[in-house]
Coordinates of C-alpha atoms and ligand atoms in Angstrom, one line a residue:
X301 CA -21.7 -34.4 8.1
X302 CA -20.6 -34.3 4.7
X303 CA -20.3 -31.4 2.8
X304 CA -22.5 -30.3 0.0
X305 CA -20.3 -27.6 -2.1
X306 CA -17.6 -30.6 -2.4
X307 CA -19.9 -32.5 -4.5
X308 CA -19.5 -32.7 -8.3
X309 CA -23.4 -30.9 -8.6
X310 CA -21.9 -27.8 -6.8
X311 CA -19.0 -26.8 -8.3
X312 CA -16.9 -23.9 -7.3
X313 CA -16.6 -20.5 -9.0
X314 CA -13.5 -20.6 -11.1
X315 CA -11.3 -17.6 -10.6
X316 CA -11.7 -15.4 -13.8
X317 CA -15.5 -15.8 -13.4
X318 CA -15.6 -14.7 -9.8
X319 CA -13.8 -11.8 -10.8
X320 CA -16.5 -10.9 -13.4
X321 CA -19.1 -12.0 -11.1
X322 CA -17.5 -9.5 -8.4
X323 CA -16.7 -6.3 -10.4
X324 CA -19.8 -6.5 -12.6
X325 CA -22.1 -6.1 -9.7
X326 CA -20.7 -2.6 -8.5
X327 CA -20.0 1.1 -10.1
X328 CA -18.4 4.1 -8.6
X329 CA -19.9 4.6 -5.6
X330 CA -18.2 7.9 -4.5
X331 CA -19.2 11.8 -5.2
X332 CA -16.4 13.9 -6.3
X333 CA -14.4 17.1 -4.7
X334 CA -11.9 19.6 -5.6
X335 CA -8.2 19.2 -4.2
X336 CA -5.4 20.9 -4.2
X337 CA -2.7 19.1 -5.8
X338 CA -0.8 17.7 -3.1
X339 CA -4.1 16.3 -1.1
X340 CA -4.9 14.9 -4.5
X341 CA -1.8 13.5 -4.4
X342 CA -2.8 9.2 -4.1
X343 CA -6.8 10.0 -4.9
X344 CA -8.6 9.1 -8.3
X345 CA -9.2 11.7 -10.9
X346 CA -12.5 12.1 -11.7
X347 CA -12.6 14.2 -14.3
X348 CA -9.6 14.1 -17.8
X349 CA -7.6 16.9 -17.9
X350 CA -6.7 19.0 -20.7
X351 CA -4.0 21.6 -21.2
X352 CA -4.9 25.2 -21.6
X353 CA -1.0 26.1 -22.2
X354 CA 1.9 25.1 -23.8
X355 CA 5.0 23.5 -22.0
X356 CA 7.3 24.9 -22.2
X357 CA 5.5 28.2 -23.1
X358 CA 8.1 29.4 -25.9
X359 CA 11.7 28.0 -27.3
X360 CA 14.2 28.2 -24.4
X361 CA 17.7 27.0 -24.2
X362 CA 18.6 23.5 -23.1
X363 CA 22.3 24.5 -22.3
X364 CA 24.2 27.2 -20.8
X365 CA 25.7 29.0 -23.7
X366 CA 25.1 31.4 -26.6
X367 CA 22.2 31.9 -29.1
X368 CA 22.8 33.0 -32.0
X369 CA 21.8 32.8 -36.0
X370 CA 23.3 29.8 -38.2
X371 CA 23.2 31.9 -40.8
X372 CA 26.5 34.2 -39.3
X373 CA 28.3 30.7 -39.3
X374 CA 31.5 31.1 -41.2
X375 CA 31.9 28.2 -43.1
X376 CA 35.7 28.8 -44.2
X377 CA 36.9 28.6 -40.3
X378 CA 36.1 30.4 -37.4
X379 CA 32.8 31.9 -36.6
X380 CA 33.5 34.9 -34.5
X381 CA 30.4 37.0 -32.7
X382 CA 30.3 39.7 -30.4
X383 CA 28.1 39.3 -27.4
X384 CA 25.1 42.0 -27.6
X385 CA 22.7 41.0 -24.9
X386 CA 22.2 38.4 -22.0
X387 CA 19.1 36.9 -21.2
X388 CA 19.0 34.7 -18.0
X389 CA 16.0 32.0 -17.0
X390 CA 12.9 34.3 -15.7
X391 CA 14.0 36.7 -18.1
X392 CA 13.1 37.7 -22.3
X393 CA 15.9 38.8 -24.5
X394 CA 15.7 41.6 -26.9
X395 CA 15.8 40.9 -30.3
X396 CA 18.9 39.4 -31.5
X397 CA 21.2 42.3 -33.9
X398 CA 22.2 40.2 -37.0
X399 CA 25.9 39.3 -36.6
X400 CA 25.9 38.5 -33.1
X401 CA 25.2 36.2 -30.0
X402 CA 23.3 36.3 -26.8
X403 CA 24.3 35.1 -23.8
X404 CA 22.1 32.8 -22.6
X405 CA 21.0 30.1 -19.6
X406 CA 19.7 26.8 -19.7
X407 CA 15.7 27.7 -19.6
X408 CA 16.1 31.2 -20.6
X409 CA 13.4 32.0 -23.8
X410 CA 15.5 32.1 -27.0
X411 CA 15.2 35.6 -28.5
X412 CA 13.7 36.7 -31.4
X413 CA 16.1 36.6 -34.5
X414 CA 18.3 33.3 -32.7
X415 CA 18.3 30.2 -34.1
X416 CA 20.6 27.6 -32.1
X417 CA 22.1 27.8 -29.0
X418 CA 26.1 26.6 -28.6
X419 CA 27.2 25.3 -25.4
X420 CA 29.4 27.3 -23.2
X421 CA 32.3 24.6 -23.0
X422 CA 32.4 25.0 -26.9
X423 CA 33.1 28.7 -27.4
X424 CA 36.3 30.4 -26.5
X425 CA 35.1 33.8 -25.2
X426 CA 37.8 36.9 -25.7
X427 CA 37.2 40.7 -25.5
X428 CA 33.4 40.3 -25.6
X429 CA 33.2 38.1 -28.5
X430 CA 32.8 34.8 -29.0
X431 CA 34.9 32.1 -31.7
X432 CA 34.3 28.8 -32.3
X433 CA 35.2 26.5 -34.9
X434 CA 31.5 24.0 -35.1
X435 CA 28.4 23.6 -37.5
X436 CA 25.5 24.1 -35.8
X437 CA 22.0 23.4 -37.7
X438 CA 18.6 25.8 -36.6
X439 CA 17.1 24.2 -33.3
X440 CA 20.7 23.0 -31.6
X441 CA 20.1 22.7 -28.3
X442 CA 16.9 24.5 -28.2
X443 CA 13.8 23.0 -26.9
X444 CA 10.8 24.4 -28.9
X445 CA 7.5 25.6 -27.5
X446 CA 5.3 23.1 -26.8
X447 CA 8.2 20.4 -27.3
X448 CA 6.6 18.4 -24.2
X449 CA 2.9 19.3 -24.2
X450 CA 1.1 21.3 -26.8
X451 CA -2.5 23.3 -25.1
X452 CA -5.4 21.1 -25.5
X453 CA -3.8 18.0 -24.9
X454 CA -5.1 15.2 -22.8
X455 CA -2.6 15.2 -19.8
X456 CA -4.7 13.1 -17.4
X457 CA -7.2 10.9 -17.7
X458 CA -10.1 10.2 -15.8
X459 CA -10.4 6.7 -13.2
X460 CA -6.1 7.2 -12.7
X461 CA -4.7 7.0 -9.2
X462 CA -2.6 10.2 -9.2
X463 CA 0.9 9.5 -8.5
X464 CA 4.1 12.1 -8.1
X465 CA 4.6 12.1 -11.6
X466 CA 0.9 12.9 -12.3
X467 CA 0.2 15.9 -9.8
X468 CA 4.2 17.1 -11.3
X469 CA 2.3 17.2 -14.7
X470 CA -0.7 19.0 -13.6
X471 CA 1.4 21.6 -11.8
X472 CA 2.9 21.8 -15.2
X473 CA 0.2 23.9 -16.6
X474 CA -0.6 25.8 -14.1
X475 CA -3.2 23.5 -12.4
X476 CA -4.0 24.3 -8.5
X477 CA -6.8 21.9 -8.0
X478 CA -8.0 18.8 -9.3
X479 CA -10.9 16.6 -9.2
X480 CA -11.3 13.7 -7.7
X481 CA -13.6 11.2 -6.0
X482 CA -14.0 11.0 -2.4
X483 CA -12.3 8.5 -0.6
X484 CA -14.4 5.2 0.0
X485 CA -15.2 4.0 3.2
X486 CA -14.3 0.2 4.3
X487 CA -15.5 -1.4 7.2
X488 CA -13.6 -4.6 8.7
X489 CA -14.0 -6.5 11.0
X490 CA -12.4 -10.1 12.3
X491 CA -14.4 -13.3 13.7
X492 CA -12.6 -15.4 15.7
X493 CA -12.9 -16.2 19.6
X494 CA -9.1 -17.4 19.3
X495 CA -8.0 -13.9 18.7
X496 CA -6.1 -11.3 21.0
X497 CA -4.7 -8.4 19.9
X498 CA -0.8 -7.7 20.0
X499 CA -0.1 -6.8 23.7
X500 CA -2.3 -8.2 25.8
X501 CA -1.1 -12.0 27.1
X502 CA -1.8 -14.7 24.9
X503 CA -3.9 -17.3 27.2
X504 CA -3.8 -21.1 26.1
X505 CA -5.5 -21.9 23.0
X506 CA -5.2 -18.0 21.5
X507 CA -3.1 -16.0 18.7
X508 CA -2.4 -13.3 18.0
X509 CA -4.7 -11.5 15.4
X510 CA -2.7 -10.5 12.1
X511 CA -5.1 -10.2 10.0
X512 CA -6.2 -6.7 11.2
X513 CA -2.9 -5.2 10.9
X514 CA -2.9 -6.8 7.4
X515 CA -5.9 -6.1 6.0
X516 CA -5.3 -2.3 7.0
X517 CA -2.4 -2.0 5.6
X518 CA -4.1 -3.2 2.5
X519 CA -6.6 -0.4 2.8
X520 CA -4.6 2.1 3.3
X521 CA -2.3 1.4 0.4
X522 CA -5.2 1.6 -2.1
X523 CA -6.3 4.7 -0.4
X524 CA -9.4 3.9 1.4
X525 CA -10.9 5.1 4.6
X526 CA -11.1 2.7 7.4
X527 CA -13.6 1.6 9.7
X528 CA -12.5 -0.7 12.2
X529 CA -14.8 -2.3 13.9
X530 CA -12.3 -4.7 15.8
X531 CA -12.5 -8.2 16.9
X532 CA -16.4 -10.0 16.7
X533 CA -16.9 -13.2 18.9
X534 CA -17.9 -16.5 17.1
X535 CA -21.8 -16.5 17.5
X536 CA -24.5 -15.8 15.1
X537 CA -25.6 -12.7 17.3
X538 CA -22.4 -10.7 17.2
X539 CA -21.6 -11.2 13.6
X540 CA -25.5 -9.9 12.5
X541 CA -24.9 -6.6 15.0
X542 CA -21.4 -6.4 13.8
X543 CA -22.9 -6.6 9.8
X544 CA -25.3 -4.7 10.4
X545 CA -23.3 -1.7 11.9
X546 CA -20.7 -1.6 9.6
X547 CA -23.0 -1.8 6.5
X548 CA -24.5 1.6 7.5
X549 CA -20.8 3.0 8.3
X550 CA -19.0 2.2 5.4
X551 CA -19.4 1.9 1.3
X552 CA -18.1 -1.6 1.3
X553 CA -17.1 -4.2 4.0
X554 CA -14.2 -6.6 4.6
X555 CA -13.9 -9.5 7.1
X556 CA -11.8 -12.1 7.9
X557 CA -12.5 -15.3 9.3
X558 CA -15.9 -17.0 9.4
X559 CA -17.3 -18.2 5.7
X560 CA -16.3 -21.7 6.0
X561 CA -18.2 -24.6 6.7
X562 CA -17.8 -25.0 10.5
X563 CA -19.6 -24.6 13.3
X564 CA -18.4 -21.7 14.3
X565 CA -18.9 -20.1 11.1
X566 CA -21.6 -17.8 11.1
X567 CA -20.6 -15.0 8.5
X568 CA -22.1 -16.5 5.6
X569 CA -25.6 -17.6 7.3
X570 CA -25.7 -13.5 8.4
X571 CA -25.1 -12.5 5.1
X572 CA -28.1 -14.8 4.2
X573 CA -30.2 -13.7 7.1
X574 CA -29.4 -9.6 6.2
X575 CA -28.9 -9.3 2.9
X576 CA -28.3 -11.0 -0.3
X577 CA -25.4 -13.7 -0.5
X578 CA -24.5 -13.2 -4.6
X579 CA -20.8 -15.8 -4.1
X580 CA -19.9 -18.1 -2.1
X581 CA -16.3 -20.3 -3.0
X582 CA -14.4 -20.2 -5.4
X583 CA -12.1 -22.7 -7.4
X584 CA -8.6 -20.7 -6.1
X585 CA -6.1 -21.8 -3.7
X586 CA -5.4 -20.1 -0.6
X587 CA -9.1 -18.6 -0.6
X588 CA -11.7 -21.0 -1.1
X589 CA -14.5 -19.8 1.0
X590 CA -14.7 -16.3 0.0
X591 CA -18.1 -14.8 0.2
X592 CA -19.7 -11.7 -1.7
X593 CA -23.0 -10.3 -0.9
X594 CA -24.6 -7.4 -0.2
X595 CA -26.3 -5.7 2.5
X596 CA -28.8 -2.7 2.5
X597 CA -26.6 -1.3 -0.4
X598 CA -23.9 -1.7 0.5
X599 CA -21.3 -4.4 -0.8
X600 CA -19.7 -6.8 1.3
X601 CA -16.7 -9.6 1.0
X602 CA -16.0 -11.8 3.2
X603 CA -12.5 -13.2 3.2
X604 CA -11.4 -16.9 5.0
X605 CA -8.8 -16.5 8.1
X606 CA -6.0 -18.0 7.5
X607 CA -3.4 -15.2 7.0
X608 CA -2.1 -16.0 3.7
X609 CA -5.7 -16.4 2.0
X610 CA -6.4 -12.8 3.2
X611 CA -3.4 -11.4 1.6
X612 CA -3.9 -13.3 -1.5
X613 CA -8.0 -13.1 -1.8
X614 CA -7.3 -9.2 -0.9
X615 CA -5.1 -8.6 -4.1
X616 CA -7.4 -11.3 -7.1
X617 CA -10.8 -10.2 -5.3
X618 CA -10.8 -6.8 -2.9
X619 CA -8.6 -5.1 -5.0
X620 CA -9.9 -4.4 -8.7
X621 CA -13.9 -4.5 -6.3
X622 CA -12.1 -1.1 -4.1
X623 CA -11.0 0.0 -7.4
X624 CA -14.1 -0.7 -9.3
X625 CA -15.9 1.3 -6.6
X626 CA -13.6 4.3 -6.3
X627 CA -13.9 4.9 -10.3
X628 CA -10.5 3.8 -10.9
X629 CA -9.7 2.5 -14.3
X630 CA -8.1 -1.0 -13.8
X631 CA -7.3 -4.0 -15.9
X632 CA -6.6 -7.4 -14.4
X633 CA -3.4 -8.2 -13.9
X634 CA -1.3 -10.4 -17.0
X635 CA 1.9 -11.2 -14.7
X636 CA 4.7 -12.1 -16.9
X637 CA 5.9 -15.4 -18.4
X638 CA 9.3 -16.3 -16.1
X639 CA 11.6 -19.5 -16.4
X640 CA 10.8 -21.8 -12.9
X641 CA 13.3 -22.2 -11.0
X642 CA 11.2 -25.2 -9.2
X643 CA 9.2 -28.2 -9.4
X644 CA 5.4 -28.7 -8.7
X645 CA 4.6 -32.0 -9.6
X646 CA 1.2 -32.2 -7.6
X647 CA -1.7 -31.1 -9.8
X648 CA -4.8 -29.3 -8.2
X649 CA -8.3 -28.9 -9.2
X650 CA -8.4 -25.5 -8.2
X651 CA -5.9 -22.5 -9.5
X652 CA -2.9 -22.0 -7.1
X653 CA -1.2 -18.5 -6.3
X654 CA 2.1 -19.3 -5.0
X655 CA 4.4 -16.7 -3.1
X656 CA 6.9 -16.2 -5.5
X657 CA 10.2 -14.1 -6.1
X658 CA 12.0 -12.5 -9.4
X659 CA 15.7 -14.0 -8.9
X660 CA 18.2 -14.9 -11.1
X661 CA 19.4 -18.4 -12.3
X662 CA 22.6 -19.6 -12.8
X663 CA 22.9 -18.1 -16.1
X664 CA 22.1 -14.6 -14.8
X665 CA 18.4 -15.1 -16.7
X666 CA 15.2 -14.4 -15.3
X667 CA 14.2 -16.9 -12.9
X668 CA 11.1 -17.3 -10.5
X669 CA 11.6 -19.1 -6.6
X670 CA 8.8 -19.7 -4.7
X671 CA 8.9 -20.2 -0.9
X672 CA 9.4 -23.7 0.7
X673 CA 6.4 -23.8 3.1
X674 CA 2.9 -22.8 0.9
X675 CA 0.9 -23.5 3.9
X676 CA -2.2 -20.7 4.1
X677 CA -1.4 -20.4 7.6
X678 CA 2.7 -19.5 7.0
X679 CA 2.4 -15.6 6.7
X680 CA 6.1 -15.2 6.6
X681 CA 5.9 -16.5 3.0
X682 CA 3.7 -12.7 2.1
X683 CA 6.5 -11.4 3.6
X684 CA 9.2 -13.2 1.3
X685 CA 7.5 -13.1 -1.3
X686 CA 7.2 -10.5 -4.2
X687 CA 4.4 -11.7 -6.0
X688 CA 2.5 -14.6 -7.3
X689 CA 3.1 -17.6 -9.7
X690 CA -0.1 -18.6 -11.0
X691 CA -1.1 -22.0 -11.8
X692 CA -3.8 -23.5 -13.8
X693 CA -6.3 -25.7 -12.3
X694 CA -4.8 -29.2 -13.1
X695 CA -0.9 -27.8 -14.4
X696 CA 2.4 -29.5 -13.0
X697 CA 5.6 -27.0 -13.5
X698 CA 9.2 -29.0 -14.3
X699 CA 12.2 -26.4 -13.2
X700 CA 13.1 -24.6 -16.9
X701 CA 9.6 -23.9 -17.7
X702 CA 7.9 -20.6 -18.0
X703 CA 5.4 -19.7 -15.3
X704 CA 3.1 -16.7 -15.0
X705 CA 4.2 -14.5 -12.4
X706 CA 2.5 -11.5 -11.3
X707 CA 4.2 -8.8 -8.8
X708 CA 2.5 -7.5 -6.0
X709 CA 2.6 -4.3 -6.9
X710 CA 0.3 -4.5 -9.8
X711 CA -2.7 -5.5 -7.0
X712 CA -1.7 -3.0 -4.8
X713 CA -0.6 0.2 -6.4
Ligands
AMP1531 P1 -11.6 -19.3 9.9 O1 -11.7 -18.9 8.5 O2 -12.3 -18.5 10.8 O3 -11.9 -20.8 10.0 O4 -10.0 -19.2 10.3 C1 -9.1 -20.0 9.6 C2 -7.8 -19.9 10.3 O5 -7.3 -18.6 10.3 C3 -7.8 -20.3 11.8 O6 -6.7 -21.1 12.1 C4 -7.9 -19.1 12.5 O7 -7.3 -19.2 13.8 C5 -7.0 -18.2 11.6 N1 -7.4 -16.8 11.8 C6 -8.6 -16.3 11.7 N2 -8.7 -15.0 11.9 C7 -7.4 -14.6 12.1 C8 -6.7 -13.4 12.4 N3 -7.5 -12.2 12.5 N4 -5.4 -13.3 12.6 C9 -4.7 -14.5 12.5 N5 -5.2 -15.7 12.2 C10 -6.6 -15.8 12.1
MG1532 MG1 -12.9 -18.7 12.8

């Protein structure tokens, strides 16, 4: 039988319109909650965030030392104070008495009448009076009120994944509780009558299922909820019931294995019979047969089974769809222009995502590797891999040429 999407009249979806195609169709789909900070720790603001203080609050000392007023310098020699007060970090000073010095820690409020604060190491300190020999201007080591944030300020903006640094900031000024959307809910699932799960006995003719163990791990770093529905048989039946159920259990669903042309492939035609089949292969390499749909309302991808194509297709195609859905702010990823430090004389009709590495040439520059065996079935190249060299439908790479590279991390932080 030959196949009708190879012919010239269907062409496949090339990649940057898919991804259009994909993300256009879907808006945040989640409500929003309060958190305290460390549960929001990982979740996506929903709301921007303004400060109603300054940080820090008023001038305080950056160094251990003495505050005093430049004016009392002596410029002929040694400047000599005596030591009238001394204000630790917690604590406000009096107001400085012209003609003398305060002595004060790093984070303590500078007090009233001060000017600049001299380290400790740089004052000789004798019968309660200090003497030192420097020229200090006004604001030496002080850090003035709202040196880091001033109140009103954007701190946080809305759609951002909240990282440490983020829920630090918050904490900052004096933020308990945050907004944020509510965690989406993914359903997977995984077709194939050739699976068994790790630690049962693999019969003749079976392997072991990866792709579940992937794909959660996938999930879970972009901060979804999971619905695991486990391993679906290879008829028609199963994968409708198995559709069916997870459509009404999650916000969006996954699976792997099943949107090809065979047989045995009966994802595709269920997404047909229940729902609304929007995409169907694209012009990429690994990933082909992706599939994007929609049942009832809720969204649904389905990936192709070989292990490599679910870990690529996951980061172009799942990715920026979870992100579009949990009102994340996202841009598509630019990679970086990196010398190859290999050959790829074969030109393909379809854009290529090779796993790549970040390695240095003999020179000590820059230099990208990619892994011998690019096989969509050799998972252990995900796994030495760092990211992604990205190839242009029809491009040939000599070694010593730049090549867009794109880390992982982009897709999956
Ligand atoms: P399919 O897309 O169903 O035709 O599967 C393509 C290839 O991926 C086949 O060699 C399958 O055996 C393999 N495959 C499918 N699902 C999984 C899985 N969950 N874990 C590991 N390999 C799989
Ligand atoms: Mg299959």
């Amino acid at each position: 039988m030959t196949n009708q999407c190879d012919t010239p009249e269907v062409p496949l979806l090339p990649y940057d319109e898919a991804l259009v195609a994909l993300t256009s169709r879907v808006t945040t789909l989640v409500g929003t909650t309060q958190k305290p900070l460390m549960q929001a720790l990982g979740e996506i603001l929903a709301e921007t965030q303004q400060a109603g203080i300054n940080v820090p609050p008023a001038d305080n000392s950056a160094m251990d030392g003495y505050a005093f007023n430049t004016d009392a310098i002596n410029d002929n020699g040694d400047t000599v104070l005596p030591v009238s007060q001394r204000i630790a970090a917690g604590e406000t000073g009096a107001n400085l008495t012209t003609g003398t010095a305060a002595r004060i820690f790093t984070g303590a409020p500078i007090p009233p009448g001060a000017n600049a604060v001299i380290m400790q190491e740089q004052v000789a300190l004798e019968d309660g009076h200090i003497h030192f020999q420097r020229d200090l201007q006004p604001g030496n080591n002080i850090r003035p009120k709202g040196n880091d944030i001033q109140s009103g300020d954007t701190i946080l903006q809305k759609g951002c994944r909240l990282r440490a640094q983020d829920i630090g900031l918050a904490a900052s000024v004096g933020l308990q509780n945050l907004p944020v959307y509510e965690k989406l809910r993914v359903g997977m699932f995984f077709t194939g009558d050739e699976l068994v799960e790790p630690g049962q006995p693999l019969a003749a003719g079976k392997i072991y299922d990866s792709n579940r163990y992937t794909l959660y791990g996938l999930l879970k770093s972009l901060g979804c909820e999971i619905v695991d529905l486990g391993l679906v048989g290879d008829t028609l039946e199963a994968t409708k019931a198995a559709m069916l159920e997870a459509s009404t259990k999650a916000d969006l669903v996954v699976t792997c294995g099943g949107v090809s042309v065979g047989e045995e492939d009966h994802v595709r035609i269920a997404i047909e019979t229940l729902g609304d089949l929007f995409l169907w292969r694209l012009r990429i390499k690994p990933g082909k047969p992706l599939a994007f749909g929609q049942i009832n309302n809720t969204s649904f991808i389905g990936l192709p089974g070989n292990p490599v194509s679910v870990f690529a297709t996951f980061c172009l195609f799942v990715s920026p769809l979870i992100k579009t859905l949990q009102g994340r702010q996202w841009q598509k990823p630019q990679g970086v222009a990196v010398k190859a430090a290999f050959d790829w004389p074969k030109p393909d009709s379809r854009r290529e995502f090779l796993r790549a590495r970040l390695e240095t040439d003999d020179h000590g520059e820059p230099a990208v590797s990619i892994y011998d065996n690019q096989d969509s079935g050799v998972l252990t190249s995900t796994v030495w891999g760092q990211g992604f060299v990205e190839i242009a439908e029809g491009q040939t790479v000599r070694a010593g040429e730049l090549v867009n590279y794109l880390s992982y991390s982009q897709f999956l932080e």
